Amino acid sequence: MAVDEGVAPAAGTADGETVHRLKPNAVGLLGVVFMAVATAAPITAMTGNVPFMVSSGNGIGAPASYLVAMVVLAIFSVGFTSMAKHITSTGAFYGFISYGLGRTAGLASGLLATFAYVVFEPALIGIFSTFATTTLKDQTGVHMPWWAFAILMLAINATGTWFGVSVAEKLLVLLLGTEVTVLAAMAVSVALHGGGPHGFSLAPVDPVNAFKGTSAGLGLFFAFWSWVGFESTAMYGEESRDPKRIIPKATMISVLGVGVFYVFVSWMAITGNGEAEAVKAASSANPLALFFNPTEHYVGHWAVDVMQWLMITGSLACGMAFHNCAARYLYALGREGVLPSLKNTVGRTHVRHGSPHIAGLVQTGVSAVLIGAFWIAGKDPYNALYVLLAILGTMAILIVQAVCSFAVLVYFRRNHPESRHWFRTFTAPLVGGIAMLAVVVLLVSNMGVAAGPESGSLLLKATPWLVALVAATGVGYAQYLKRWAPERYALLGRTVLEETKER
């Protein structure tokens, strides 16, 4: 049936009811890639994580950490994309796990994933506000309170989601393109100048060095943290053109493209300083000198000024992408009537734009409340708002990724034995799932160090318990629905595109 692309279409669910649909054919391959890469926020991952990895993690082996993480995530993505060829759902992990491990595990994972993306947005608003206040003061002498920038970013994110994914895509392409360009300019300049004061060294990319240093576990965790959000490609399946082809390609391009970029940029940053000098710069009062020094020396002071502004726009792009992810998860849970009241609220789409506009506004409201709570408590927007909420969300999403890997194993064994493959649907998801669980262990064992000044925070101590509580709520509510509302239980994770329904 032909659908007017200006109107959010409706399609059948498992029980014949209709649900509001997102706008179809709104984004292509490059658009999905940009949305996914924006959640990884290359400039934020590089300037925010690499200095800490070099000073307190695996030292000059930081680029090797990214190499190891890229291989593990690529293996995970093999199973993830195999399932994406059969199922297209805005719920992504929620839908995948529901089909693989059942509705109860699906709802628990869906709530965990939603929880993760909901807290990621205010976390990124924290680092955005920090970058904005410091850059404005350094370069113009004007001081503005960080909460003013937080309000600005909340408004931008809400507006972008309201007008649909195509509008958000255009903004992200612009923001992402500029931040990648300035990092690449630094890295390429170092390479063209012969690799820094001591020439080239392969030590930073030697995989053995990923497991050395002050705290190799911490370094590896930060490497994996730098990719969080790459899996969001699956969320845009219903809005993309030819999702069975686009989503698997976009996922692998995101993982490998971001990985090669991370390895090269971090390697050249260390080489551009010199190995010993890089550790010294990362451990100084201004750890960003790890990137600013080679940028100023090999590109020019103007590039350092530009990089500071692009750190602001990069964190804005990342927060905007996470806002879109959170809105789509809320929408996916709402349209299936997980709670009846949600179906005609967050489960609705905009009549003209086909966007999850109500879910987007709810996400904005939740972010505003969390940001307000940290502001009232007098907490720092970087050390507390960004770091604590990022750790909380990362723990939740890594657990969901591990569960999704095991769901792939079961799904193909039960539903598509004819499509089973020794590597794609067995070895890759098994290795990927075990590796994801290992990263969760790394996170739990290094949480205190990762939190820095907030290592004694009550929120940090409560993080594993909050994640467990969200998962238990999903399990408990699914069992309640199974017993008392089986017709609603039957819908859990089952809303997929009509023309690409699970087969």
Short mmCIF file of C-alpha atoms in Angstrom, two decimals:
data_model
loop_
_atom_site.label_atom_id
_atom_site.label_comp_id
_atom_site.label_asym_id
_atom_site.label_seq_id
_atom_site.Cartn_x
_atom_site.Cartn_y
_atom_site.Cartn_z
CA MET A 1 0.00 0.00 0.00
CA ALA A 2 1.40 3.39 -0.96
CA VAL A 3 2.00 5.78 1.89
CA ASP A 4 2.19 9.57 1.80
CA GLU A 5 5.66 10.31 3.11
CA GLY A 6 4.40 13.51 4.73
CA VAL A 7 2.17 11.55 7.09
CA ALA A 8 3.13 9.08 9.76
CA PRO A 9 1.75 5.76 8.48
CA ALA A 10 0.00 3.16 10.55
CA ALA A 11 0.66 -0.55 10.32
CA GLY A 12 -0.70 -3.71 11.88
CA THR A 13 0.64 -5.20 15.10
CA ALA A 14 0.46 -8.75 16.36
CA ASP A 15 -3.20 -8.46 17.35
CA GLY A 16 -4.43 -6.48 14.40
CA GLU A 17 -4.49 -3.09 16.12
CA THR A 18 -2.93 -0.09 14.42
CA VAL A 19 0.01 1.88 15.72
CA HIS A 20 1.48 5.22 14.73
CA ARG A 21 4.50 4.86 12.51
CA LEU A 22 7.62 6.91 12.03
CA LYS A 23 8.12 8.65 8.70
CA PRO A 24 9.39 6.11 6.14
CA ASN A 25 12.25 6.64 3.66
CA ALA A 26 13.42 9.70 5.60
CA VAL A 27 17.12 8.82 5.77
CA GLY A 28 19.65 6.93 3.63
CA LEU A 29 22.83 4.97 4.31
CA LEU A 30 25.06 7.98 4.98
CA GLY A 31 22.41 9.56 7.19
CA VAL A 32 22.19 6.48 9.40
CA VAL A 33 26.00 6.30 9.56
CA PHE A 34 26.22 9.96 10.59
CA MET A 35 23.55 9.48 13.28
CA ALA A 36 25.44 6.51 14.71
CA VAL A 37 28.89 8.10 14.53
CA ALA A 38 27.52 11.25 16.17
CA THR A 39 26.57 9.22 19.25
CA ALA A 40 30.18 8.08 19.45
CA ALA A 41 31.19 11.78 19.33
CA PRO A 42 34.74 11.45 17.93
CA ILE A 43 36.07 14.76 19.26
CA THR A 44 34.57 14.15 22.72
CA ALA A 45 35.90 10.58 22.78
CA MET A 46 39.37 11.73 21.75
CA THR A 47 39.78 14.87 23.87
CA GLY A 48 37.76 13.54 26.80
CA ASN A 49 39.02 9.96 27.01
CA VAL A 50 42.48 9.64 25.49
CA PRO A 51 44.29 11.98 27.94
CA PHE A 52 42.85 10.01 30.86
CA MET A 53 43.77 6.68 29.21
CA VAL A 54 47.36 7.87 28.66
CA SER A 55 47.80 9.29 32.17
CA SER A 56 45.94 6.69 34.26
CA GLY A 57 45.19 3.73 31.98
CA ASN A 58 47.51 1.92 29.60
CA GLY A 59 49.79 4.88 28.83
CA ILE A 60 51.09 5.03 25.28
CA GLY A 61 49.12 1.82 24.59
CA ALA A 62 45.87 3.83 24.36
CA PRO A 63 45.69 3.53 20.52
CA ALA A 64 46.19 -0.23 20.89
CA SER A 65 43.18 -0.27 23.23
CA TYR A 66 41.10 1.19 20.42
CA LEU A 67 42.45 -1.45 18.06
CA VAL A 68 41.42 -4.26 20.45
CA ALA A 69 38.00 -2.67 21.03
CA MET A 70 37.41 -2.29 17.30
CA VAL A 71 38.06 -5.99 16.68
CA VAL A 72 35.75 -7.05 19.54
CA LEU A 73 32.95 -4.70 18.46
CA ALA A 74 33.29 -5.79 14.84
CA ILE A 75 32.83 -9.41 15.95
CA PHE A 76 29.78 -8.37 18.02
CA SER A 77 28.37 -6.52 15.02
CA VAL A 78 28.52 -9.61 12.81
CA GLY A 79 25.79 -11.27 14.89
CA PHE A 80 23.92 -8.01 15.46
CA THR A 81 23.72 -7.26 11.74
CA SER A 82 22.73 -10.84 10.91
CA MET A 83 19.62 -10.33 13.03
CA ALA A 84 19.00 -6.87 11.56
CA LYS A 85 18.52 -8.54 8.17
CA HIS A 86 15.47 -10.34 9.58
CA ILE A 87 13.96 -7.81 11.99
CA THR A 88 13.42 -4.08 11.53
CA SER A 89 12.18 -2.28 14.63
CA THR A 90 12.71 1.11 16.23
CA GLY A 91 13.08 -0.79 19.51
CA ALA A 92 16.37 -2.29 18.22
CA PHE A 93 17.70 -4.30 21.21
CA TYR A 94 14.19 -4.47 22.65
CA GLY A 95 12.83 -6.11 19.51
CA PHE A 96 15.87 -8.27 18.83
CA ILE A 97 16.03 -9.73 22.34
CA SER A 98 12.25 -10.22 22.48
CA TYR A 99 12.42 -12.43 19.40
CA GLY A 100 15.58 -14.22 20.53
CA LEU A 101 15.19 -14.78 24.28
CA GLY A 102 11.49 -14.09 24.78
CA ARG A 103 9.28 -11.20 25.79
CA THR A 104 10.36 -11.09 29.44
CA ALA A 105 14.06 -10.73 28.63
CA GLY A 106 13.07 -8.34 25.86
CA LEU A 107 11.15 -5.99 28.13
CA ALA A 108 13.90 -6.04 30.77
CA SER A 109 16.48 -5.21 28.09
CA GLY A 110 14.22 -2.61 26.51
CA LEU A 111 13.86 -0.80 29.82
CA LEU A 112 17.63 -0.99 30.40
CA ALA A 113 18.40 0.40 26.94
CA THR A 114 15.82 3.16 27.36
CA PHE A 115 17.24 3.98 30.78
CA ALA A 116 20.76 4.19 29.32
CA TYR A 117 19.85 6.55 26.50
CA VAL A 118 17.68 8.67 28.78
CA VAL A 119 20.64 9.39 31.11
CA PHE A 120 23.16 9.78 28.28
CA GLU A 121 21.57 13.02 27.07
CA PRO A 122 21.92 14.96 30.36
CA ALA A 123 25.44 13.50 30.68
CA LEU A 124 26.42 15.01 27.33
CA ILE A 125 24.71 18.26 28.25
CA GLY A 126 27.07 18.35 31.22
CA ILE A 127 30.21 18.11 29.11
CA PHE A 128 28.76 20.48 26.48
CA SER A 129 28.13 23.08 29.17
CA THR A 130 31.66 22.64 30.51
CA PHE A 131 33.27 23.06 27.09
CA ALA A 132 31.06 26.07 26.31
CA THR A 133 31.71 27.97 29.54
CA THR A 134 35.49 27.41 29.51
CA THR A 135 35.93 28.19 25.80
CA LEU A 136 33.83 31.33 25.98
CA LYS A 137 35.79 32.55 28.99
CA ASP A 138 39.20 31.65 27.53
CA GLN A 139 38.62 33.21 24.13
CA THR A 140 36.32 36.17 24.89
CA GLY A 141 36.59 36.74 28.63
CA VAL A 142 32.80 36.43 28.99
CA HIS A 143 31.55 34.23 31.81
CA MET A 144 28.15 32.57 31.62
CA PRO A 145 26.69 30.04 34.07
CA TRP A 146 26.80 26.47 32.81
CA TRP A 147 23.06 26.00 33.29
CA ALA A 148 22.38 28.61 30.59
CA PHE A 149 24.13 26.40 28.02
CA ALA A 150 22.29 23.38 29.38
CA ILE A 151 18.95 25.06 28.68
CA LEU A 152 20.13 25.99 25.17
CA MET A 153 21.08 22.40 24.36
CA LEU A 154 17.80 21.05 25.75
CA ALA A 155 15.92 23.39 23.41
CA ILE A 156 18.01 22.47 20.36
CA ASN A 157 17.60 18.73 20.98
CA ALA A 158 13.84 18.98 21.50
CA THR A 159 13.42 21.02 18.32
CA GLY A 160 15.49 18.63 16.23
CA THR A 161 13.44 15.58 17.29
CA TRP A 162 10.12 17.39 16.79
CA PHE A 163 10.81 18.07 13.09
CA GLY A 164 11.96 14.54 12.32
CA VAL A 165 15.10 12.55 11.65
CA SER A 166 15.90 14.26 8.35
CA VAL A 167 16.32 17.62 10.12
CA ALA A 168 18.48 16.08 12.85
CA GLU A 169 20.52 14.35 10.14
CA LYS A 170 21.36 17.64 8.40
CA LEU A 171 22.49 19.24 11.67
CA LEU A 172 24.59 16.23 12.61
CA VAL A 173 26.27 16.01 9.20
CA LEU A 174 27.42 19.62 9.59
CA LEU A 175 28.57 19.29 13.20
CA LEU A 176 30.21 15.90 12.73
CA GLY A 177 31.97 16.89 9.53
CA THR A 178 33.70 19.87 11.15
CA GLU A 179 34.90 18.02 14.25
CA VAL A 180 36.28 15.10 12.24
CA THR A 181 38.07 17.53 9.90
CA VAL A 182 40.02 19.33 12.63
CA LEU A 183 41.12 16.08 14.31
CA ALA A 184 42.12 14.65 10.94
CA ALA A 185 44.07 17.84 10.14
CA MET A 186 46.16 17.38 13.27
CA ALA A 187 46.76 13.67 12.67
CA VAL A 188 47.60 13.99 8.98
CA SER A 189 49.93 16.94 9.64
CA VAL A 190 51.87 14.92 12.21
CA ALA A 191 52.14 12.02 9.75
CA LEU A 192 53.29 14.29 6.90
CA HIS A 193 55.95 15.84 9.14
CA GLY A 194 57.52 12.48 9.82
CA GLY A 195 55.78 11.53 13.06
CA GLY A 196 56.83 14.10 15.65
CA PRO A 197 60.08 14.89 17.51
CA HIS A 198 61.20 11.26 17.70
CA GLY A 199 59.79 10.03 14.41
CA PHE A 200 57.27 7.22 14.07
CA SER A 201 56.90 4.43 16.61
CA LEU A 202 54.72 1.34 16.36
CA ALA A 203 54.64 0.88 20.15
CA PRO A 204 51.33 2.79 20.60
CA VAL A 205 49.54 0.42 18.20
CA ASP A 206 51.17 -2.80 19.42
CA PRO A 207 48.20 -4.83 20.81
CA VAL A 208 50.43 -6.11 23.64
CA ASN A 209 50.65 -2.56 25.03
CA ALA A 210 46.88 -2.39 25.39
CA PHE A 211 47.31 -4.71 28.37
CA LYS A 212 50.13 -2.77 30.04
CA GLY A 213 50.36 0.49 31.97
CA THR A 214 49.06 1.84 35.28
CA SER A 215 45.62 0.30 34.78
CA ALA A 216 45.12 -1.62 31.55
CA GLY A 217 41.54 -2.45 32.52
CA LEU A 218 40.68 1.22 32.85
CA GLY A 219 42.23 2.01 29.48
CA LEU A 220 40.32 -0.77 27.75
CA PHE A 221 37.06 0.29 29.38
CA PHE A 222 37.47 3.87 28.14
CA ALA A 223 38.17 2.55 24.65
CA PHE A 224 34.88 0.63 24.61
CA TRP A 225 33.11 3.60 26.19
CA SER A 226 34.20 5.70 23.20
CA TRP A 227 31.96 3.61 20.91
CA VAL A 228 28.77 3.68 22.97
CA GLY A 229 25.87 4.45 20.66
CA PHE A 230 27.22 2.85 17.46
CA GLU A 231 24.45 0.24 17.70
CA SER A 232 21.83 2.97 17.34
CA THR A 233 21.85 2.27 13.59
CA ALA A 234 19.09 -0.32 14.12
CA MET A 235 16.79 2.31 15.66
CA TYR A 236 16.53 4.12 12.35
CA GLY A 237 15.51 1.04 10.38
CA GLU A 238 11.86 2.05 10.09
CA GLU A 239 12.84 5.52 8.85
CA SER A 240 15.53 4.38 6.42
CA ARG A 241 15.41 3.31 2.80
CA ASP A 242 15.82 -0.44 2.31
CA PRO A 243 16.60 -1.16 6.00
CA LYS A 244 17.55 -4.81 5.46
CA ARG A 245 20.49 -3.63 3.38
CA ILE A 246 21.25 -0.26 4.94
CA ILE A 247 21.29 -1.10 8.66
CA PRO A 248 23.88 -3.94 8.49
CA LYS A 249 26.12 -1.83 6.23
CA ALA A 250 25.75 1.29 8.39
CA THR A 251 26.62 -0.66 11.54
CA MET A 252 29.84 -2.15 10.15
CA ILE A 253 30.85 1.16 8.56
CA SER A 254 30.31 2.90 11.90
CA VAL A 255 32.33 0.36 13.89
CA LEU A 256 35.25 0.07 11.48
CA GLY A 257 35.27 3.69 10.33
CA VAL A 258 35.21 5.08 13.86
CA GLY A 259 37.78 2.48 14.93
CA VAL A 260 40.33 3.33 12.25
CA PHE A 261 39.83 7.04 12.99
CA TYR A 262 40.28 6.58 16.75
CA VAL A 263 43.43 4.49 16.34
CA PHE A 264 45.02 6.90 13.84
CA VAL A 265 44.17 10.14 15.70
CA SER A 266 45.22 8.89 19.15
CA TRP A 267 48.43 7.38 17.66
CA MET A 268 49.35 10.64 15.94
CA ALA A 269 48.54 12.69 19.07
CA ILE A 270 51.00 10.60 21.09
CA THR A 271 53.58 10.53 18.29
CA GLY A 272 53.21 14.28 17.70
CA ASN A 273 54.16 14.97 21.30
CA GLY A 274 56.70 12.17 21.66
CA GLU A 275 55.88 9.16 23.84
CA ALA A 276 57.37 10.41 27.13
CA GLU A 277 56.16 13.96 26.44
CA ALA A 278 52.65 12.67 25.70
CA VAL A 279 52.37 10.98 29.10
CA LYS A 280 53.65 14.18 30.74
CA ALA A 281 51.13 16.35 28.85
CA ALA A 282 48.20 14.03 29.64
CA SER A 283 49.16 14.03 33.32
CA SER A 284 49.47 17.83 33.54
CA ALA A 285 46.97 20.37 34.88
CA ASN A 286 45.77 20.77 31.28
CA PRO A 287 45.45 17.25 29.86
CA LEU A 288 44.01 18.62 26.60
CA ALA A 289 47.59 19.69 25.84
CA LEU A 290 47.98 16.14 24.50
CA PHE A 291 45.95 17.30 21.49
CA PHE A 292 46.52 21.05 21.59
CA ASN A 293 50.34 20.82 21.49
CA PRO A 294 50.67 18.88 18.20
CA THR A 295 47.75 20.80 16.71
CA GLU A 296 49.43 24.15 17.41
CA HIS A 297 52.88 22.94 16.31
CA TYR A 298 51.90 21.18 13.09
CA VAL A 299 48.73 23.01 12.02
CA GLY A 300 48.72 26.39 13.76
CA HIS A 301 47.32 28.22 16.78
CA TRP A 302 44.16 29.00 14.86
CA ALA A 303 43.40 25.28 14.74
CA VAL A 304 43.57 25.06 18.54
CA ASP A 305 40.99 27.84 18.81
CA VAL A 306 38.81 26.07 16.25
CA MET A 307 39.22 22.75 18.06
CA GLN A 308 37.94 24.29 21.29
CA TRP A 309 34.77 25.44 19.56
CA LEU A 310 34.36 22.11 17.81
CA MET A 311 34.58 20.33 21.17
CA ILE A 312 31.39 22.26 21.97
CA THR A 313 29.62 21.38 18.73
CA GLY A 314 30.84 17.77 18.92
CA SER A 315 29.30 17.24 22.34
CA LEU A 316 26.14 18.96 21.05
CA ALA A 317 25.98 16.49 18.14
CA CYS A 318 26.47 13.56 20.51
CA GLY A 319 23.77 14.76 22.91
CA MET A 320 21.38 15.36 20.02
CA ALA A 321 21.94 11.83 18.72
CA PHE A 322 21.32 10.33 22.17
CA HIS A 323 18.16 12.42 22.50
CA ASN A 324 16.91 10.87 19.26
CA CYS A 325 17.78 7.39 20.53
CA ALA A 326 16.00 7.89 23.85
CA ALA A 327 12.90 9.29 22.14
CA ARG A 328 12.70 6.28 19.83
CA TYR A 329 13.02 3.78 22.65
CA LEU A 330 10.31 5.57 24.63
CA TYR A 331 8.17 5.62 21.51
CA ALA A 332 8.77 1.90 20.84
CA LEU A 333 7.66 0.96 24.37
CA GLY A 334 4.74 3.36 24.21
CA ARG A 335 3.22 2.28 20.90
CA GLU A 336 2.94 -1.31 22.12
CA GLY A 337 1.00 -0.20 25.19
CA VAL A 338 3.49 -1.51 27.77
CA LEU A 339 1.42 0.83 29.92
CA PRO A 340 -2.00 1.54 28.31
CA SER A 341 -1.68 5.27 28.98
CA LEU A 342 1.49 5.42 26.87
CA LYS A 343 -0.09 4.27 23.61
CA ASN A 344 -1.78 7.58 22.88
CA THR A 345 0.99 9.72 24.37
CA VAL A 346 4.64 8.74 23.82
CA GLY A 347 3.47 6.07 21.38
CA ARG A 348 2.14 8.67 18.93
CA THR A 349 3.94 10.30 16.03
CA HIS A 350 3.59 13.79 14.60
CA VAL A 351 0.93 13.94 11.88
CA ARG A 352 3.10 15.94 9.49
CA HIS A 353 6.70 15.14 10.42
CA GLY A 354 6.27 11.47 11.36
CA SER A 355 8.50 12.06 14.40
CA PRO A 356 8.18 10.70 17.97
CA HIS A 357 7.47 14.27 19.09
CA ILE A 358 5.75 13.50 22.40
CA ALA A 359 8.43 10.99 23.38
CA GLY A 360 11.00 13.66 22.52
CA LEU A 361 9.33 16.18 24.83
CA VAL A 362 9.15 13.60 27.63
CA GLN A 363 12.87 12.93 27.20
CA THR A 364 13.55 16.67 27.37
CA GLY A 365 11.53 16.89 30.58
CA VAL A 366 13.40 13.99 32.21
CA SER A 367 16.76 15.47 31.19
CA ALA A 368 15.75 18.86 32.61
CA VAL A 369 14.80 17.28 35.94
CA LEU A 370 18.11 15.39 36.20
CA ILE A 371 20.14 18.46 35.25
CA GLY A 372 18.16 20.56 37.75
CA ALA A 373 18.83 18.04 40.51
CA PHE A 374 22.60 18.18 39.93
CA TRP A 375 22.48 22.00 39.76
CA ILE A 376 20.52 22.26 43.04
CA ALA A 377 23.02 19.88 44.66
CA GLY A 378 25.83 22.21 43.55
CA LYS A 379 27.52 19.48 41.50
CA ASP A 380 30.06 20.13 38.76
CA PRO A 381 28.65 19.66 35.23
CA TYR A 382 31.69 17.63 34.11
CA ASN A 383 32.93 15.69 37.15
CA ALA A 384 29.43 14.83 38.36
CA LEU A 385 26.74 15.29 35.70
CA TYR A 386 28.79 13.94 32.78
CA VAL A 387 30.97 11.32 34.45
CA LEU A 388 28.42 9.78 36.85
CA LEU A 389 25.55 9.56 34.37
CA ALA A 390 27.86 8.30 31.59
CA ILE A 391 29.09 5.46 33.82
CA LEU A 392 25.50 4.63 34.80
CA GLY A 393 24.28 4.54 31.20
CA THR A 394 27.33 2.67 29.92
CA MET A 395 26.87 -0.15 32.42
CA ALA A 396 23.25 -0.57 31.36
CA ILE A 397 23.92 -0.55 27.62
CA LEU A 398 26.89 -2.93 27.79
CA ILE A 399 24.74 -5.49 29.62
CA VAL A 400 22.06 -5.12 26.94
CA GLN A 401 24.66 -5.60 24.19
CA ALA A 402 25.86 -8.81 25.85
CA VAL A 403 22.30 -10.13 26.17
CA CYS A 404 21.64 -9.23 22.53
CA SER A 405 24.59 -11.37 21.43
CA PHE A 406 23.17 -14.39 23.22
CA ALA A 407 19.73 -13.60 21.74
CA VAL A 408 21.25 -13.93 18.25
CA LEU A 409 22.48 -17.44 19.10
CA VAL A 410 19.05 -18.59 20.23
CA TYR A 411 17.11 -16.75 17.52
CA PHE A 412 18.82 -18.45 14.61
CA ARG A 413 18.75 -21.85 16.27
CA ARG A 414 14.99 -21.61 16.89
CA ASN A 415 13.68 -19.47 14.05
CA HIS A 416 16.07 -19.79 11.14
CA PRO A 417 18.09 -23.00 11.28
CA GLU A 418 18.46 -22.78 7.49
CA SER A 419 20.37 -19.47 7.90
CA ARG A 420 22.71 -20.63 10.66
CA HIS A 421 26.41 -20.12 10.04
CA TRP A 422 29.31 -21.32 12.17
CA PHE A 423 30.78 -17.80 12.41
CA ARG A 424 28.03 -15.23 11.74
CA THR A 425 25.32 -16.71 13.96
CA PHE A 426 27.34 -18.76 16.46
CA THR A 427 31.02 -17.93 17.00
CA ALA A 428 30.75 -14.15 16.49
CA PRO A 429 27.78 -13.55 18.82
CA LEU A 430 29.20 -15.97 21.42
CA VAL A 431 32.61 -14.26 21.46
CA GLY A 432 30.98 -10.83 21.30
CA GLY A 433 28.66 -11.57 24.22
CA ILE A 434 31.44 -12.92 26.43
CA ALA A 435 33.65 -9.93 25.53
CA MET A 436 30.85 -7.50 26.43
CA LEU A 437 30.44 -9.16 29.82
CA ALA A 438 34.20 -8.83 30.32
CA VAL A 439 33.93 -5.09 29.63
CA VAL A 440 31.15 -4.83 32.24
CA VAL A 441 33.53 -6.45 34.72
CA LEU A 442 36.20 -3.91 33.73
CA LEU A 443 33.71 -1.12 34.36
CA VAL A 444 32.63 -2.40 37.77
CA SER A 445 36.23 -2.93 38.90
CA ASN A 446 37.35 0.52 37.71
CA MET A 447 34.29 2.64 38.51
CA GLY A 448 35.93 4.49 41.38
CA VAL A 449 38.97 5.51 39.34
CA ALA A 450 36.85 6.44 36.31
CA ALA A 451 34.68 8.71 38.47
CA GLY A 452 37.68 10.70 39.67
CA PRO A 453 36.63 13.40 42.20
CA GLU A 454 33.18 11.79 42.48
CA SER A 455 34.56 8.36 43.46
CA GLY A 456 32.78 8.59 46.82
CA SER A 457 29.46 9.67 45.30
CA LEU A 458 26.31 7.94 46.49
CA LEU A 459 25.10 7.76 42.88
CA LEU A 460 28.26 5.93 41.83
CA LYS A 461 27.88 3.40 44.65
CA ALA A 462 24.24 2.91 43.72
CA THR A 463 24.95 2.47 39.99
CA PRO A 464 25.01 -1.38 39.87
CA TRP A 465 21.91 -1.50 42.06
CA LEU A 466 20.02 0.98 39.89
CA VAL A 467 20.83 -1.04 36.79
CA ALA A 468 19.71 -4.24 38.55
CA LEU A 469 16.51 -2.52 39.72
CA VAL A 470 15.57 -1.42 36.19
CA ALA A 471 16.16 -4.94 34.84
CA ALA A 472 14.18 -6.52 37.69
CA THR A 473 11.32 -4.10 37.06
CA GLY A 474 11.18 -5.23 33.45
CA VAL A 475 11.18 -8.91 34.41
CA GLY A 476 8.56 -8.41 37.10
CA TYR A 477 6.23 -6.32 34.95
CA ALA A 478 6.50 -8.75 32.03
CA GLN A 479 5.47 -11.59 34.31
CA TYR A 480 2.57 -9.48 35.59
CA LEU A 481 1.39 -8.87 32.02
CA LYS A 482 1.79 -12.54 31.16
CA ARG A 483 -0.54 -13.49 33.99
CA TRP A 484 -3.06 -10.63 34.06
CA ALA A 485 -2.94 -9.04 30.57
CA PRO A 486 -1.77 -11.73 28.11
CA GLU A 487 -3.01 -9.73 25.12
CA ARG A 488 -0.58 -6.90 26.00
CA TYR A 489 2.18 -9.36 26.86
CA ALA A 490 1.82 -10.85 23.37
CA LEU A 491 2.73 -7.48 21.83
CA LEU A 492 6.01 -7.00 23.70
CA GLY A 493 8.81 -6.40 21.19
CA ARG A 494 6.61 -7.55 18.33
CA THR A 495 5.92 -4.29 16.50
CA VAL A 496 8.06 -4.48 13.39
CA LEU A 497 7.72 -3.01 9.90
CA GLU A 498 4.77 -4.59 8.09
CA GLU A 499 6.64 -4.90 4.80
CA THR A 500 9.72 -6.33 6.49
CA LYS A 501 8.08 -8.36 9.23
CA GLU A 502 10.14 -11.02 10.92
CA ARG A 503 10.29 -14.06 8.66
#
